[in-house]
């Protein structure tokens, strides 16, 4: 088992290695396998990438993520613009069924609701909006409702 110092070094190295983020403003602490990420990044996508990178380090048992998304000063998008861009992205994503997802945006935080048949569709919807500029967070509240008839499944097997 790694000690806290080694785990912190390994997570810091992984963040430095990850090309999709700038780890200059991300702090790392480790205690008994629990890693805390703090600081700030420019986009929600970078926040997600930092969490993913830290999570793939051997020895990380739990992750406390306290990274704040601070949009650059020159990037200011209204909630209406973010909502329109999200709807456009979802319309172009072949993995997301047409008109199955609703979008709500409040202060850059996107909430996705609706229903899909498969989990990958739910995941694809969230990934579609992660990378939009101006997004500060995403809550994926889409419900997965399989269209399987439990009464006939025995006959189909």
PDB file of C-alpha atoms in Angstrom, residues 40-156:
ATOM      1  CA  UNK A  40      -9.804  25.884 -10.243  1.00  0.00           C
ATOM      2  CA  UNK A  41      -9.911  25.188 -13.980  1.00  0.00           C
ATOM      3  CA  UNK A  42     -11.237  27.084 -17.013  1.00  0.00           C
ATOM      4  CA  UNK A  43     -13.873  24.596 -18.195  1.00  0.00           C
ATOM      5  CA  UNK A  44     -16.149  21.892 -16.862  1.00  0.00           C
ATOM      6  CA  UNK A  45     -14.517  19.464 -19.285  1.00  0.00           C
ATOM      7  CA  UNK A  46     -11.157  20.042 -17.566  1.00  0.00           C
ATOM      8  CA  UNK A  47     -12.783  19.424 -14.187  1.00  0.00           C
ATOM      9  CA  UNK A  48     -14.117  16.074 -15.416  1.00  0.00           C
ATOM     10  CA  UNK A  49     -10.756  15.180 -16.983  1.00  0.00           C
ATOM     11  CA  UNK A  50      -8.921  15.922 -13.718  1.00  0.00           C
ATOM     12  CA  UNK A  51     -11.311  13.696 -11.778  1.00  0.00           C
ATOM     13  CA  UNK A  52     -10.908  10.882 -14.309  1.00  0.00           C
ATOM     14  CA  UNK A  53      -7.106  11.185 -14.295  1.00  0.00           C
ATOM     15  CA  UNK A  54      -6.899  11.104 -10.497  1.00  0.00           C
ATOM     16  CA  UNK A  55      -9.295   8.156 -10.349  1.00  0.00           C
ATOM     17  CA  UNK A  56      -7.101   5.982 -12.548  1.00  0.00           C
ATOM     18  CA  UNK A  57      -4.100   6.200 -10.194  1.00  0.00           C
ATOM     19  CA  UNK A  58      -3.481   2.959  -8.319  1.00  0.00           C
ATOM     20  CA  UNK A  59      -4.103   3.399  -4.611  1.00  0.00           C
ATOM     21  CA  UNK A  60      -6.894   5.977  -4.907  1.00  0.00           C
ATOM     22  CA  UNK A  61      -9.789   4.538  -2.907  1.00  0.00           C
ATOM     23  CA  UNK A  62     -12.028   7.610  -2.884  1.00  0.00           C
ATOM     24  CA  UNK A  63     -12.010  11.017  -4.474  1.00  0.00           C
ATOM     25  CA  UNK A  64     -13.178  14.299  -2.962  1.00  0.00           C
ATOM     26  CA  UNK A  65     -13.461  16.775  -5.789  1.00  0.00           C
ATOM     27  CA  UNK A  66     -13.502  20.457  -4.818  1.00  0.00           C
ATOM     28  CA  UNK A  67     -12.390  21.999  -8.108  1.00  0.00           C
ATOM     29  CA  UNK A  68     -14.172  25.199  -9.105  1.00  0.00           C
ATOM     30  CA  UNK A  69     -14.867  26.123 -12.726  1.00  0.00           C
ATOM     31  CA  UNK A  70     -13.755  29.708 -13.310  1.00  0.00           C
ATOM     32  CA  UNK A  71     -14.560  30.834 -16.797  1.00  0.00           C
ATOM     33  CA  UNK A  72     -12.023  33.155 -18.428  1.00  0.00           C
ATOM     34  CA  UNK A  73     -13.127  36.805 -18.298  1.00  0.00           C
ATOM     35  CA  UNK A  74     -13.519  37.064 -22.070  1.00  0.00           C
ATOM     36  CA  UNK A  75     -15.948  34.128 -22.158  1.00  0.00           C
ATOM     37  CA  UNK A  76     -19.403  35.062 -20.993  1.00  0.00           C
ATOM     38  CA  UNK A  77     -22.341  33.122 -22.362  1.00  0.00           C
ATOM     39  CA  UNK A  78     -25.877  33.650 -21.184  1.00  0.00           C
ATOM     40  CA  UNK A  79     -27.935  30.731 -19.985  1.00  0.00           C
ATOM     41  CA  UNK A  80     -30.116  31.038 -23.083  1.00  0.00           C
ATOM     42  CA  UNK A  81     -27.060  30.672 -25.338  1.00  0.00           C
ATOM     43  CA  UNK A  82     -25.813  27.650 -23.397  1.00  0.00           C
ATOM     44  CA  UNK A  83     -29.278  26.033 -23.526  1.00  0.00           C
ATOM     45  CA  UNK A  84     -29.539  26.602 -27.278  1.00  0.00           C
ATOM     46  CA  UNK A  85     -26.042  25.190 -27.838  1.00  0.00           C
ATOM     47  CA  UNK A  86     -26.852  22.154 -25.674  1.00  0.00           C
ATOM     48  CA  UNK A  87     -30.042  21.456 -27.636  1.00  0.00           C
ATOM     49  CA  UNK A  88     -28.088  21.794 -30.868  1.00  0.00           C
ATOM     50  CA  UNK A  89     -25.408  19.360 -29.651  1.00  0.00           C
ATOM     51  CA  UNK A  90     -28.025  16.851 -28.530  1.00  0.00           C
ATOM     52  CA  UNK A  91     -29.814  17.109 -31.891  1.00  0.00           C
ATOM     53  CA  UNK A  92     -26.578  16.266 -33.708  1.00  0.00           C
ATOM     54  CA  UNK A  93     -25.637  13.364 -31.404  1.00  0.00           C
ATOM     55  CA  UNK A  94     -26.838  10.122 -33.007  1.00  0.00           C
ATOM     56  CA  UNK A  95     -26.530   8.338 -29.651  1.00  0.00           C
ATOM     57  CA  UNK A  96     -29.267  10.460 -28.093  1.00  0.00           C
ATOM     58  CA  UNK A  97     -32.836   9.790 -29.265  1.00  0.00           C
ATOM     59  CA  UNK A  98     -34.519  12.843 -30.781  1.00  0.00           C
ATOM     60  CA  UNK A  99     -36.620  14.904 -28.361  1.00  0.00           C
ATOM     61  CA  UNK A 100     -35.910  12.571 -25.417  1.00  0.00           C
ATOM     62  CA  UNK A 101     -33.832  15.003 -23.336  1.00  0.00           C
ATOM     63  CA  UNK A 102     -34.828  18.340 -21.860  1.00  0.00           C
ATOM     64  CA  UNK A 103     -32.268  20.979 -20.897  1.00  0.00           C
ATOM     65  CA  UNK A 104     -32.368  23.506 -18.054  1.00  0.00           C
ATOM     66  CA  UNK A 105     -29.555  25.994 -17.468  1.00  0.00           C
ATOM     67  CA  UNK A 106     -29.075  28.163 -14.398  1.00  0.00           C
ATOM     68  CA  UNK A 107     -25.925  30.286 -14.021  1.00  0.00           C
ATOM     69  CA  UNK A 108     -24.075  27.968 -16.406  1.00  0.00           C
ATOM     70  CA  UNK A 109     -25.126  24.794 -14.575  1.00  0.00           C
ATOM     71  CA  UNK A 110     -26.887  22.413 -16.978  1.00  0.00           C
ATOM     72  CA  UNK A 111     -29.530  19.954 -15.777  1.00  0.00           C
ATOM     73  CA  UNK A 112     -30.578  17.193 -18.165  1.00  0.00           C
ATOM     74  CA  UNK A 113     -33.926  15.452 -17.688  1.00  0.00           C
ATOM     75  CA  UNK A 114     -36.064  13.084 -19.732  1.00  0.00           C
ATOM     76  CA  UNK A 115     -36.053   9.370 -20.475  1.00  0.00           C
ATOM     77  CA  UNK A 116     -34.032   7.079 -22.736  1.00  0.00           C
ATOM     78  CA  UNK A 117     -34.016   3.313 -23.299  1.00  0.00           C
ATOM     79  CA  UNK A 118     -30.314   2.589 -22.786  1.00  0.00           C
ATOM     80  CA  UNK A 119     -27.681   3.750 -20.300  1.00  0.00           C
ATOM     81  CA  UNK A 120     -25.224   4.660 -23.071  1.00  0.00           C
ATOM     82  CA  UNK A 121     -27.787   7.170 -24.352  1.00  0.00           C
ATOM     83  CA  UNK A 122     -27.956   8.833 -20.938  1.00  0.00           C
ATOM     84  CA  UNK A 123     -24.174   8.999 -20.766  1.00  0.00           C
ATOM     85  CA  UNK A 124     -23.871  10.310 -24.344  1.00  0.00           C
ATOM     86  CA  UNK A 125     -26.257  13.163 -23.585  1.00  0.00           C
ATOM     87  CA  UNK A 126     -24.129  14.342 -20.661  1.00  0.00           C
ATOM     88  CA  UNK A 127     -20.876  14.013 -22.582  1.00  0.00           C
ATOM     89  CA  UNK A 128     -22.385  16.099 -25.387  1.00  0.00           C
ATOM     90  CA  UNK A 129     -22.812  19.115 -23.118  1.00  0.00           C
ATOM     91  CA  UNK A 130     -19.639  18.737 -20.955  1.00  0.00           C
ATOM     92  CA  UNK A 131     -17.488  20.444 -23.557  1.00  0.00           C
ATOM     93  CA  UNK A 132     -19.689  23.472 -24.209  1.00  0.00           C
ATOM     94  CA  UNK A 133     -17.969  26.717 -23.324  1.00  0.00           C
ATOM     95  CA  UNK A 134     -19.678  28.424 -20.426  1.00  0.00           C
ATOM     96  CA  UNK A 135     -20.887  25.242 -18.723  1.00  0.00           C
ATOM     97  CA  UNK A 136     -19.942  25.220 -15.031  1.00  0.00           C
ATOM     98  CA  UNK A 137     -21.525  21.886 -14.114  1.00  0.00           C
ATOM     99  CA  UNK A 138     -23.831  19.133 -15.353  1.00  0.00           C
ATOM    100  CA  UNK A 139     -26.503  17.197 -13.468  1.00  0.00           C
ATOM    101  CA  UNK A 140     -27.576  14.167 -15.471  1.00  0.00           C
ATOM    102  CA  UNK A 141     -31.074  13.339 -14.208  1.00  0.00           C
ATOM    103  CA  UNK A 142     -32.113  11.410 -17.309  1.00  0.00           C
ATOM    104  CA  UNK A 143     -34.021   8.237 -16.440  1.00  0.00           C
ATOM    105  CA  UNK A 144     -33.286   4.942 -18.198  1.00  0.00           C
ATOM    106  CA  UNK A 145     -36.549   3.140 -19.017  1.00  0.00           C
ATOM    107  CA  UNK A 146     -35.922  -0.030 -21.032  1.00  0.00           C
ATOM    108  CA  UNK A 147     -38.694  -0.951 -23.449  1.00  0.00           C
ATOM    109  CA  UNK A 148     -38.715  -4.626 -22.458  1.00  0.00           C
ATOM    110  CA  UNK A 149     -41.968  -6.377 -21.776  1.00  0.00           C
ATOM    111  CA  UNK A 150     -41.332  -8.544 -18.703  1.00  0.00           C
ATOM    112  CA  UNK A 151     -44.339 -10.747 -19.561  1.00  0.00           C
ATOM    113  CA  UNK A 152     -42.965 -11.867 -22.925  1.00  0.00           C
ATOM    114  CA  UNK A 153     -39.268 -12.017 -22.097  1.00  0.00           C
ATOM    115  CA  UNK A 154     -39.509 -15.691 -21.104  1.00  0.00           C
ATOM    116  CA  UNK A 155     -40.959 -16.603 -24.481  1.00  0.00           C
ATOM    117  CA  UNK A 156     -38.208 -14.685 -26.269  1.00  0.00           C
TER     118      UNK A 156
END
